[in-house]
Amino acid sequence: MIEGILVEGLIYGIMVLGVFITFRVLDFPDLTVDGSFPLGAALMVQCILLDVNLWLALLVAFIGGMLAGMVTALIHNHLRVPNLLAGILTMTMLYSVNIRILGNRANVPVLEHETILTKVSERFSGIIPDEYILLLFFIVVAIVIKILIDLFFRTDLGMTLGAMGNNEQMVISQGVDPKTLKTIGVGLSNGLVALSGAFAAQYLGFADVGLGQGIIVSGLASVMIGEFLVMKSNRIGVLTLCAILGSILFHAVLYLGRYYGYVIHMTPNDLNLIKGILIIILLILTQAKKLKKVAIKAVVEK
Amino acid sequence: MIELKNVSMLFNPGTVNENLAISTINLKVKEGDFITVIGSNGAGKSTLFNLVAGTIIPSQGTILANDRDITREPEYRRARYIGRIFQNPLLGTASNMSLEDNMMITYRKGFKWLKRSLNNKMREFFRAELVQLEMGLEDRMKENLAMFSGGQRQALTLLMMVLSKPELILLDEHTAALDPKNAEIVLELTNKFIREYNLTSMMITHNMSHAIEFGNRLLMMDKGEIIFDVEGDAKRELTVEKLIEKFHEIRHASFGDDKALLSP
């Protein structure tokens, strides 16, 4: 049970890192995610069926997601469409694209096929207890991706991306085109989301066009839970760690809802409602926290 | 350095809100000029800066930089040789990032690549430069800029801009949003940097005595025109009274409400 929660939390944690980049670093609320997550899953599954090298397949999924994100950024930049609408446009178009990739089917299983996860399981079987193999694998994957992101945001380019989310005028004043930065940032974010989708498809054993429904809400809830855990920090390493921990906690809550929800007559169909309510509660708590800070500050200043 | 030829700016043409913000201006900014710009609200001072910086494209006329036509060059490209500081001290720096990160981002103009330039050598360099501000910021390099005051942030923006070595700097009432003490400090720093680095600069101010005290050239604007352009000895002999007199002479109008805005 606990491994299940952790594995799911880590797989979706990669997606949460992507959502964190757009929503928090770039200040670009991006809804492409609902389409790029199943896009990653569809590309992975199709590559598995075509016997493509599995690591190459991961790269294909990542690049596919990146292109999807870039489409959103281009629509926003050049047609002067608000970023929310640009994301919805791409997401809607991706629905059809994903069905195409899956060969005009809405759901394609890969249970009988070799995946990265079955390979890893075989390789380490006997060395590590079976139930912990996947957990360890995903811990390693999540840590590697987290470290790569941390390194990226400490380069000149990464820091400038961070500055743009804060203050677009400042970036313009430095002689950098914010359009280019948005394209890079949203692309990177959706690449991560698609990568997460690719792992999810292998874990679940299928790709489904509906896989991405409400993903953005899950991602956002996870980011918010992570932020709630830790005091405000300006260290990217702390922030990305919070995003992953937030994802794990979020999946723990979902798990409880799924397995013990029947006590209050809850069905799996109610989960989306629960996710939404969770976000609302988090928003209220965050506001209360802020008000309290303001109140304390006012008292101190007096 | 920068030259404006017959530049006009018409906002909302063909509508009831049509507004000729700049009407056929000719201006040549020479290298080493420190120009102060005065004028009442709506005189077109900020529009003039927006045109030079590339935030807006003129309805008519051409803008040249070192004899190169830059009329249609986007703002972010011009920013590589034109530095600008706004009235709002928050616009020059990123609040949620540390001081050293901010300095690293603004140190070099142009696109940033996947390279990590912030190392201990850079930190030492930034620390040495920060000492000039005499604000003790050199010991707070890891702190977020949200923790700094408006005056500190504006002084930083100024220092960071000077370090990037622009060919022209535009100061858009950059001390107006600060309290009098900080405004004085930032203005002193501005003057010091401009002299030390021999920067070509333009400064909008609402304060006539500042306009007279600083710089080697003064522009007075009214209703989208430059009505008075004075430099050198003639500028040095100006007083606030003479300036007001001059305005009456040119416009045959009384200051009226503008008097409050152009206060000495």
PDB file of C-alpha atoms in Angstrom, chain B residues 5-255:
ATOM      1  CA  LYS B   5      13.910  63.173 -37.206  1.00  0.00           C
ATOM      2  CA  ASN B   6      10.403  64.619 -37.642  1.00  0.00           C
ATOM      3  CA  VAL B   7       9.002  62.146 -35.160  1.00  0.00           C
ATOM      4  CA  SER B   8       5.270  62.277 -34.388  1.00  0.00           C
ATOM      5  CA  MET B   9       3.142  60.059 -32.237  1.00  0.00           C
ATOM      6  CA  LEU B  10      -0.607  59.963 -32.703  1.00  0.00           C
ATOM      7  CA  PHE B  11      -2.587  57.744 -30.335  1.00  0.00           C
ATOM      8  CA  ASN B  12      -5.993  56.289 -31.312  1.00  0.00           C
ATOM      9  CA  PRO B  13      -6.085  57.912 -34.769  1.00  0.00           C
ATOM     10  CA  GLY B  14      -9.552  58.457 -36.197  1.00  0.00           C
ATOM     11  CA  THR B  15     -11.373  58.073 -32.886  1.00  0.00           C
ATOM     12  CA  VAL B  16     -12.761  60.588 -30.385  1.00  0.00           C
ATOM     13  CA  ASN B  17      -9.759  59.783 -28.193  1.00  0.00           C
ATOM     14  CA  GLU B  18      -7.309  60.860 -30.886  1.00  0.00           C
ATOM     15  CA  ASN B  19      -4.329  62.409 -29.185  1.00  0.00           C
ATOM     16  CA  LEU B  20      -1.240  63.908 -30.732  1.00  0.00           C
ATOM     17  CA  ALA B  21       1.226  63.105 -27.946  1.00  0.00           C
ATOM     18  CA  ILE B  22       4.324  64.135 -29.888  1.00  0.00           C
ATOM     19  CA  SER B  23       4.156  66.525 -32.811  1.00  0.00           C
ATOM     20  CA  THR B  24       7.102  66.593 -35.230  1.00  0.00           C
ATOM     21  CA  ILE B  25      10.017  66.527 -32.851  1.00  0.00           C
ATOM     22  CA  ASN B  26      13.618  66.884 -34.007  1.00  0.00           C
ATOM     23  CA  LEU B  27      16.241  66.081 -31.437  1.00  0.00           C
ATOM     24  CA  LYS B  28      19.874  65.112 -31.541  1.00  0.00           C
ATOM     25  CA  VAL B  29      21.400  63.655 -28.414  1.00  0.00           C
ATOM     26  CA  LYS B  30      25.168  64.059 -28.532  1.00  0.00           C
ATOM     27  CA  GLU B  31      27.619  61.715 -26.924  1.00  0.00           C
ATOM     28  CA  GLY B  32      28.300  62.706 -23.315  1.00  0.00           C
ATOM     29  CA  ASP B  33      25.135  64.800 -23.031  1.00  0.00           C
ATOM     30  CA  PHE B  34      23.303  64.807 -19.718  1.00  0.00           C
ATOM     31  CA  ILE B  35      19.900  66.177 -20.633  1.00  0.00           C
ATOM     32  CA  THR B  36      17.211  67.043 -18.110  1.00  0.00           C
ATOM     33  CA  VAL B  37      13.632  67.078 -19.407  1.00  0.00           C
ATOM     34  CA  ILE B  38      10.865  69.110 -17.773  1.00  0.00           C
ATOM     35  CA  GLY B  39       7.242  69.767 -18.646  1.00  0.00           C
ATOM     36  CA  SER B  40       3.800  69.477 -17.155  1.00  0.00           C
ATOM     37  CA  ASN B  41       1.714  66.297 -17.140  1.00  0.00           C
ATOM     38  CA  GLY B  42       0.704  65.334 -20.653  1.00  0.00           C
ATOM     39  CA  ALA B  43       3.529  67.311 -22.237  1.00  0.00           C
ATOM     40  CA  GLY B  44       4.844  64.123 -23.868  1.00  0.00           C
ATOM     41  CA  LYS B  45       7.943  63.472 -21.772  1.00  0.00           C
ATOM     42  CA  SER B  46       7.221  59.809 -21.114  1.00  0.00           C
ATOM     43  CA  THR B  47       6.009  59.283 -24.691  1.00  0.00           C
ATOM     44  CA  LEU B  48       9.342  60.683 -25.881  1.00  0.00           C
ATOM     45  CA  PHE B  49      11.158  58.132 -23.703  1.00  0.00           C
ATOM     46  CA  ASN B  50       8.890  55.319 -24.898  1.00  0.00           C
ATOM     47  CA  LEU B  51       9.766  56.239 -28.480  1.00  0.00           C
ATOM     48  CA  VAL B  52      13.490  56.291 -27.806  1.00  0.00           C
ATOM     49  CA  ALA B  53      13.351  53.027 -25.846  1.00  0.00           C
ATOM     50  CA  GLY B  54      11.208  51.297 -28.458  1.00  0.00           C
ATOM     51  CA  THR B  55       8.168  50.606 -26.264  1.00  0.00           C
ATOM     52  CA  ILE B  56       6.088  52.289 -28.971  1.00  0.00           C
ATOM     53  CA  ILE B  57       6.735  52.845 -32.659  1.00  0.00           C
ATOM     54  CA  PRO B  58       6.258  56.415 -33.972  1.00  0.00           C
ATOM     55  CA  SER B  59       3.374  57.228 -36.317  1.00  0.00           C
ATOM     56  CA  GLN B  60       5.804  59.248 -38.419  1.00  0.00           C
ATOM     57  CA  GLY B  61       9.483  60.019 -38.646  1.00  0.00           C
ATOM     58  CA  THR B  62      12.685  58.095 -38.084  1.00  0.00           C
ATOM     59  CA  ILE B  63      14.880  57.362 -35.102  1.00  0.00           C
ATOM     60  CA  LEU B  64      18.596  56.838 -35.625  1.00  0.00           C
ATOM     61  CA  ALA B  65      21.209  55.365 -33.300  1.00  0.00           C
ATOM     62  CA  ASN B  66      24.765  56.110 -34.441  1.00  0.00           C
ATOM     63  CA  ASP B  67      23.299  56.802 -37.905  1.00  0.00           C
ATOM     64  CA  ARG B  68      21.583  53.407 -38.010  1.00  0.00           C
ATOM     65  CA  ASP B  69      17.796  53.407 -38.510  1.00  0.00           C
ATOM     66  CA  ILE B  70      16.224  51.815 -35.419  1.00  0.00           C
ATOM     67  CA  THR B  71      12.664  53.111 -35.854  1.00  0.00           C
ATOM     68  CA  ARG B  72      11.198  49.601 -35.933  1.00  0.00           C
ATOM     69  CA  GLU B  73      13.713  47.793 -33.745  1.00  0.00           C
ATOM     70  CA  PRO B  74      11.869  46.092 -30.844  1.00  0.00           C
ATOM     71  CA  GLU B  75      12.374  47.286 -27.288  1.00  0.00           C
ATOM     72  CA  TYR B  76      14.283  44.213 -26.111  1.00  0.00           C
ATOM     73  CA  ARG B  77      16.888  44.677 -28.842  1.00  0.00           C
ATOM     74  CA  ARG B  78      17.377  48.368 -28.137  1.00  0.00           C
ATOM     75  CA  ALA B  79      17.730  47.527 -24.462  1.00  0.00           C
ATOM     76  CA  ARG B  80      21.153  46.116 -25.283  1.00  0.00           C
ATOM     77  CA  TYR B  81      22.490  49.639 -25.674  1.00  0.00           C
ATOM     78  CA  ILE B  82      19.796  51.771 -24.030  1.00  0.00           C
ATOM     79  CA  GLY B  83      19.313  51.453 -20.281  1.00  0.00           C
ATOM     80  CA  ARG B  84      16.118  52.694 -18.662  1.00  0.00           C
ATOM     81  CA  ILE B  85      15.001  53.230 -15.096  1.00  0.00           C
ATOM     82  CA  PHE B  86      11.335  53.683 -14.286  1.00  0.00           C
ATOM     83  CA  GLN B  87       9.551  55.620 -11.601  1.00  0.00           C
ATOM     84  CA  ASN B  88       8.389  52.355 -10.016  1.00  0.00           C
ATOM     85  CA  PRO B  89      11.415  50.969  -8.140  1.00  0.00           C
ATOM     86  CA  LEU B  90      10.020  47.421  -8.442  1.00  0.00           C
ATOM     87  CA  LEU B  91      10.335  47.348 -12.240  1.00  0.00           C
ATOM     88  CA  GLY B  92      14.119  47.090 -12.338  1.00  0.00           C
ATOM     89  CA  THR B  93      14.642  44.040 -10.156  1.00  0.00           C
ATOM     90  CA  ALA B  94      13.048  40.647  -9.445  1.00  0.00           C
ATOM     91  CA  SER B  95      11.570  40.500  -5.922  1.00  0.00           C
ATOM     92  CA  ASN B  96      11.638  36.748  -5.387  1.00  0.00           C
ATOM     93  CA  MET B  97      15.272  36.346  -6.283  1.00  0.00           C
ATOM     94  CA  SER B  98      18.427  36.989  -4.331  1.00  0.00           C
ATOM     95  CA  LEU B  99      20.547  40.085  -4.805  1.00  0.00           C
ATOM     96  CA  GLU B 100      23.427  38.169  -6.351  1.00  0.00           C
ATOM     97  CA  ASP B 101      21.108  36.405  -8.817  1.00  0.00           C
ATOM     98  CA  ASN B 102      19.637  39.751  -9.828  1.00  0.00           C
ATOM     99  CA  MET B 103      23.074  41.201 -10.407  1.00  0.00           C
ATOM    100  CA  MET B 104      24.132  38.204 -12.445  1.00  0.00           C
ATOM    101  CA  ILE B 105      21.058  38.431 -14.698  1.00  0.00           C
ATOM    102  CA  THR B 106      21.579  42.124 -15.366  1.00  0.00           C
ATOM    103  CA  TYR B 107      25.352  42.014 -15.691  1.00  0.00           C
ATOM    104  CA  ARG B 108      25.380  41.091 -19.361  1.00  0.00           C
ATOM    105  CA  LYS B 109      22.789  42.144 -21.902  1.00  0.00           C
ATOM    106  CA  GLY B 110      21.432  39.780 -24.513  1.00  0.00           C
ATOM    107  CA  PHE B 111      20.254  36.181 -24.571  1.00  0.00           C
ATOM    108  CA  LYS B 112      21.378  33.970 -21.715  1.00  0.00           C
ATOM    109  CA  TRP B 113      22.618  30.455 -22.343  1.00  0.00           C
ATOM    110  CA  LEU B 114      22.960  27.250 -20.352  1.00  0.00           C
ATOM    111  CA  LYS B 115      26.001  28.460 -18.546  1.00  0.00           C
ATOM    112  CA  ARG B 116      26.561  29.116 -14.893  1.00  0.00           C
ATOM    113  CA  SER B 117      28.357  32.460 -14.656  1.00  0.00           C
ATOM    114  CA  LEU B 118      27.723  33.145 -10.992  1.00  0.00           C
ATOM    115  CA  ASN B 119      30.888  31.970  -9.248  1.00  0.00           C
ATOM    116  CA  ASN B 120      32.952  33.266  -6.357  1.00  0.00           C
ATOM    117  CA  LYS B 121      34.933  35.555  -8.625  1.00  0.00           C
ATOM    118  CA  MET B 122      31.717  37.240  -9.804  1.00  0.00           C
ATOM    119  CA  ARG B 123      30.491  37.444  -6.211  1.00  0.00           C
ATOM    120  CA  GLU B 124      33.676  39.245  -5.174  1.00  0.00           C
ATOM    121  CA  PHE B 125      33.275  41.656  -8.069  1.00  0.00           C
ATOM    122  CA  PHE B 126      29.626  42.380  -7.201  1.00  0.00           C
ATOM    123  CA  ARG B 127      30.511  42.836  -3.548  1.00  0.00           C
ATOM    124  CA  ALA B 128      33.177  45.407  -4.430  1.00  0.00           C
ATOM    125  CA  GLU B 129      30.749  47.307  -6.650  1.00  0.00           C
ATOM    126  CA  LEU B 130      27.982  47.273  -4.020  1.00  0.00           C
ATOM    127  CA  VAL B 131      30.264  49.036  -1.545  1.00  0.00           C
ATOM    128  CA  GLN B 132      29.949  52.187  -3.683  1.00  0.00           C
ATOM    129  CA  LEU B 133      26.291  52.472  -2.730  1.00  0.00           C
ATOM    130  CA  GLU B 134      27.230  52.811   0.949  1.00  0.00           C
ATOM    131  CA  MET B 135      24.040  51.018   1.961  1.00  0.00           C
ATOM    132  CA  GLY B 136      25.589  47.899   3.475  1.00  0.00           C
ATOM    133  CA  LEU B 137      24.056  45.765   0.709  1.00  0.00           C
ATOM    134  CA  GLU B 138      27.350  43.949   0.137  1.00  0.00           C
ATOM    135  CA  ASP B 139      26.620  41.868   3.238  1.00  0.00           C
ATOM    136  CA  ARG B 140      23.114  40.913   2.101  1.00  0.00           C
ATOM    137  CA  MET B 141      23.841  39.296  -1.234  1.00  0.00           C
ATOM    138  CA  LYS B 142      21.873  36.113  -0.532  1.00  0.00           C
ATOM    139  CA  GLU B 143      18.716  37.940   0.577  1.00  0.00           C
ATOM    140  CA  ASN B 144      15.652  38.274  -1.619  1.00  0.00           C
ATOM    141  CA  LEU B 145      15.059  41.735  -3.042  1.00  0.00           C
ATOM    142  CA  ALA B 146      11.568  41.723  -1.525  1.00  0.00           C
ATOM    143  CA  MET B 147      13.354  42.459   1.776  1.00  0.00           C
ATOM    144  CA  PHE B 148      14.873  45.702   0.460  1.00  0.00           C
ATOM    145  CA  SER B 149      13.390  49.204   0.515  1.00  0.00           C
ATOM    146  CA  GLY B 150      12.330  51.107  -2.591  1.00  0.00           C
ATOM    147  CA  GLY B 151      15.330  53.415  -2.307  1.00  0.00           C
ATOM    148  CA  GLN B 152      17.724  50.501  -2.007  1.00  0.00           C
ATOM    149  CA  ARG B 153      16.167  48.781  -4.985  1.00  0.00           C
ATOM    150  CA  GLN B 154      16.306  51.900  -7.124  1.00  0.00           C
ATOM    151  CA  ALA B 155      19.957  52.472  -6.185  1.00  0.00           C
ATOM    152  CA  LEU B 156      20.658  48.843  -7.102  1.00  0.00           C
ATOM    153  CA  THR B 157      18.861  49.156 -10.424  1.00  0.00           C
ATOM    154  CA  LEU B 158      21.019  52.173 -11.135  1.00  0.00           C
ATOM    155  CA  LEU B 159      24.244  50.384 -10.240  1.00  0.00           C
ATOM    156  CA  MET B 160      23.260  47.286 -12.196  1.00  0.00           C
ATOM    157  CA  MET B 161      22.417  49.399 -15.238  1.00  0.00           C
ATOM    158  CA  VAL B 162      25.725  51.253 -15.070  1.00  0.00           C
ATOM    159  CA  LEU B 163      27.635  47.950 -14.823  1.00  0.00           C
ATOM    160  CA  SER B 164      26.048  46.758 -18.070  1.00  0.00           C
ATOM    161  CA  LYS B 165      27.628  49.798 -19.805  1.00  0.00           C
ATOM    162  CA  PRO B 166      24.750  51.175 -21.896  1.00  0.00           C
ATOM    163  CA  GLU B 167      25.375  53.833 -24.535  1.00  0.00           C
ATOM    164  CA  LEU B 168      22.395  55.896 -23.415  1.00  0.00           C
ATOM    165  CA  ILE B 169      20.460  55.885 -20.157  1.00  0.00           C
ATOM    166  CA  LEU B 170      16.871  57.050 -19.751  1.00  0.00           C
ATOM    167  CA  LEU B 171      15.788  58.071 -16.254  1.00  0.00           C
ATOM    168  CA  ASP B 172      12.015  58.358 -16.136  1.00  0.00           C
ATOM    169  CA  GLU B 173      11.391  60.302 -12.904  1.00  0.00           C
ATOM    170  CA  HIS B 174      13.313  57.587 -11.163  1.00  0.00           C
ATOM    171  CA  THR B 175      13.310  59.305  -7.768  1.00  0.00           C
ATOM    172  CA  ALA B 176       9.663  60.454  -7.745  1.00  0.00           C
ATOM    173  CA  ALA B 177       8.326  57.412  -5.889  1.00  0.00           C
ATOM    174  CA  LEU B 178      10.941  57.572  -3.119  1.00  0.00           C
ATOM    175  CA  ASP B 179      10.868  59.461   0.165  1.00  0.00           C
ATOM    176  CA  PRO B 180      12.853  62.746   0.140  1.00  0.00           C
ATOM    177  CA  LYS B 181      15.917  61.317   1.878  1.00  0.00           C
ATOM    178  CA  ASN B 182      16.214  58.296  -0.420  1.00  0.00           C
ATOM    179  CA  ALA B 183      15.412  60.427  -3.454  1.00  0.00           C
ATOM    180  CA  GLU B 184      18.369  62.652  -2.555  1.00  0.00           C
ATOM    181  CA  ILE B 185      20.690  59.651  -2.157  1.00  0.00           C
ATOM    182  CA  VAL B 186      19.645  58.082  -5.462  1.00  0.00           C
ATOM    183  CA  LEU B 187      19.975  61.403  -7.266  1.00  0.00           C
ATOM    184  CA  GLU B 188      23.460  61.941  -5.865  1.00  0.00           C
ATOM    185  CA  LEU B 189      24.447  58.427  -6.972  1.00  0.00           C
ATOM    186  CA  THR B 190      22.996  59.087 -10.411  1.00  0.00           C
ATOM    187  CA  ASN B 191      25.042  62.223 -10.808  1.00  0.00           C
ATOM    188  CA  LYS B 192      28.161  60.471  -9.544  1.00  0.00           C
ATOM    189  CA  PHE B 193      27.820  57.509 -11.922  1.00  0.00           C
ATOM    190  CA  ILE B 194      27.025  59.694 -14.915  1.00  0.00           C
ATOM    191  CA  ARG B 195      30.165  61.762 -14.345  1.00  0.00           C
ATOM    192  CA  GLU B 196      32.404  58.871 -13.408  1.00  0.00           C
ATOM    193  CA  TYR B 197      31.484  56.719 -16.405  1.00  0.00           C
ATOM    194  CA  ASN B 198      30.791  59.681 -18.717  1.00  0.00           C
ATOM    195  CA  LEU B 199      27.343  58.302 -19.579  1.00  0.00           C
ATOM    196  CA  THR B 200      25.081  59.862 -22.176  1.00  0.00           C
ATOM    197  CA  SER B 201      21.810  60.327 -20.352  1.00  0.00           C
ATOM    198  CA  MET B 202      18.342  61.852 -20.335  1.00  0.00           C
ATOM    199  CA  MET B 203      16.440  62.490 -17.117  1.00  0.00           C
ATOM    200  CA  ILE B 204      12.793  63.449 -16.715  1.00  0.00           C
ATOM    201  CA  THR B 205      12.099  65.405 -13.552  1.00  0.00           C
ATOM    202  CA  HIS B 206       9.243  67.396 -12.076  1.00  0.00           C
ATOM    203  CA  ASN B 207      11.648  69.384 -10.002  1.00  0.00           C
ATOM    204  CA  MET B 208      12.808  72.551 -11.759  1.00  0.00           C
ATOM    205  CA  SER B 209      15.769  73.191  -9.497  1.00  0.00           C
ATOM    206  CA  HIS B 210      17.013  69.639 -10.121  1.00  0.00           C
ATOM    207  CA  ALA B 211      16.628  70.202 -13.841  1.00  0.00           C
ATOM    208  CA  ILE B 212      18.774  73.316 -13.539  1.00  0.00           C
ATOM    209  CA  GLU B 213      21.299  71.883 -11.108  1.00  0.00           C
ATOM    210  CA  PHE B 214      22.055  68.679 -13.011  1.00  0.00           C
ATOM    211  CA  GLY B 215      23.205  68.065 -16.551  1.00  0.00           C
ATOM    212  CA  ASN B 216      24.625  70.179 -19.343  1.00  0.00           C
ATOM    213  CA  ARG B 217      21.453  70.564 -21.364  1.00  0.00           C
ATOM    214  CA  LEU B 218      17.791  71.210 -20.592  1.00  0.00           C
ATOM    215  CA  LEU B 219      14.666  70.467 -22.627  1.00  0.00           C
ATOM    216  CA  MET B 220      11.291  71.961 -21.807  1.00  0.00           C
ATOM    217  CA  MET B 221       8.310  70.202 -23.325  1.00  0.00           C
ATOM    218  CA  ASP B 222       4.734  71.325 -23.746  1.00  0.00           C
ATOM    219  CA  LYS B 223       1.834  69.796 -25.678  1.00  0.00           C
ATOM    220  CA  GLY B 224       4.043  67.316 -27.499  1.00  0.00           C
ATOM    221  CA  GLU B 225       6.669  69.818 -28.582  1.00  0.00           C
ATOM    222  CA  ILE B 226      10.126  70.718 -27.358  1.00  0.00           C
ATOM    223  CA  ILE B 227       9.644  74.419 -26.738  1.00  0.00           C
ATOM    224  CA  PHE B 228      12.977  75.231 -25.173  1.00  0.00           C
ATOM    225  CA  ASP B 229      16.352  73.566 -25.665  1.00  0.00           C
ATOM    226  CA  VAL B 230      19.307  75.107 -23.884  1.00  0.00           C
ATOM    227  CA  GLU B 231      22.829  73.920 -23.154  1.00  0.00           C
ATOM    228  CA  GLY B 232      26.284  74.924 -22.007  1.00  0.00           C
ATOM    229  CA  ASP B 233      26.769  78.382 -20.477  1.00  0.00           C
ATOM    230  CA  ALA B 234      23.196  79.468 -21.190  1.00  0.00           C
ATOM    231  CA  LYS B 235      21.994  76.451 -19.198  1.00  0.00           C
ATOM    232  CA  ARG B 236      24.368  77.226 -16.326  1.00  0.00           C
ATOM    233  CA  GLU B 237      22.965  80.730 -15.961  1.00  0.00           C
ATOM    234  CA  LEU B 238      19.370  79.556 -15.700  1.00  0.00           C
ATOM    235  CA  THR B 239      17.339  80.066 -12.558  1.00  0.00           C
ATOM    236  CA  VAL B 240      13.848  78.837 -11.714  1.00  0.00           C
ATOM    237  CA  GLU B 241      12.479  82.379 -12.215  1.00  0.00           C
ATOM    238  CA  LYS B 242      14.133  82.713 -15.606  1.00  0.00           C
ATOM    239  CA  LEU B 243      12.747  79.348 -16.630  1.00  0.00           C
ATOM    240  CA  ILE B 244       9.182  80.296 -15.714  1.00  0.00           C
ATOM    241  CA  GLU B 245       9.611  83.614 -17.476  1.00  0.00           C
ATOM    242  CA  LYS B 246      10.854  81.796 -20.545  1.00  0.00           C
ATOM    243  CA  PHE B 247       7.793  79.576 -20.537  1.00  0.00           C
ATOM    244  CA  HIS B 248       5.491  82.633 -20.457  1.00  0.00           C
ATOM    245  CA  GLU B 249       7.447  84.234 -23.223  1.00  0.00           C
ATOM    246  CA  ILE B 250       7.169  81.212 -25.506  1.00  0.00           C
ATOM    247  CA  ARG B 251       3.648  80.180 -24.732  1.00  0.00           C
ATOM    248  CA  HIS B 252       2.082  83.530 -23.888  1.00  0.00           C
ATOM    249  CA  ALA B 253       0.170  81.627 -21.320  1.00  0.00           C
ATOM    250  CA  SER B 254       0.035  81.588 -17.586  1.00  0.00           C
ATOM    251  CA  PHE B 255       1.100  78.512 -15.691  1.00  0.00           C
TER     252      PHE B 255
END
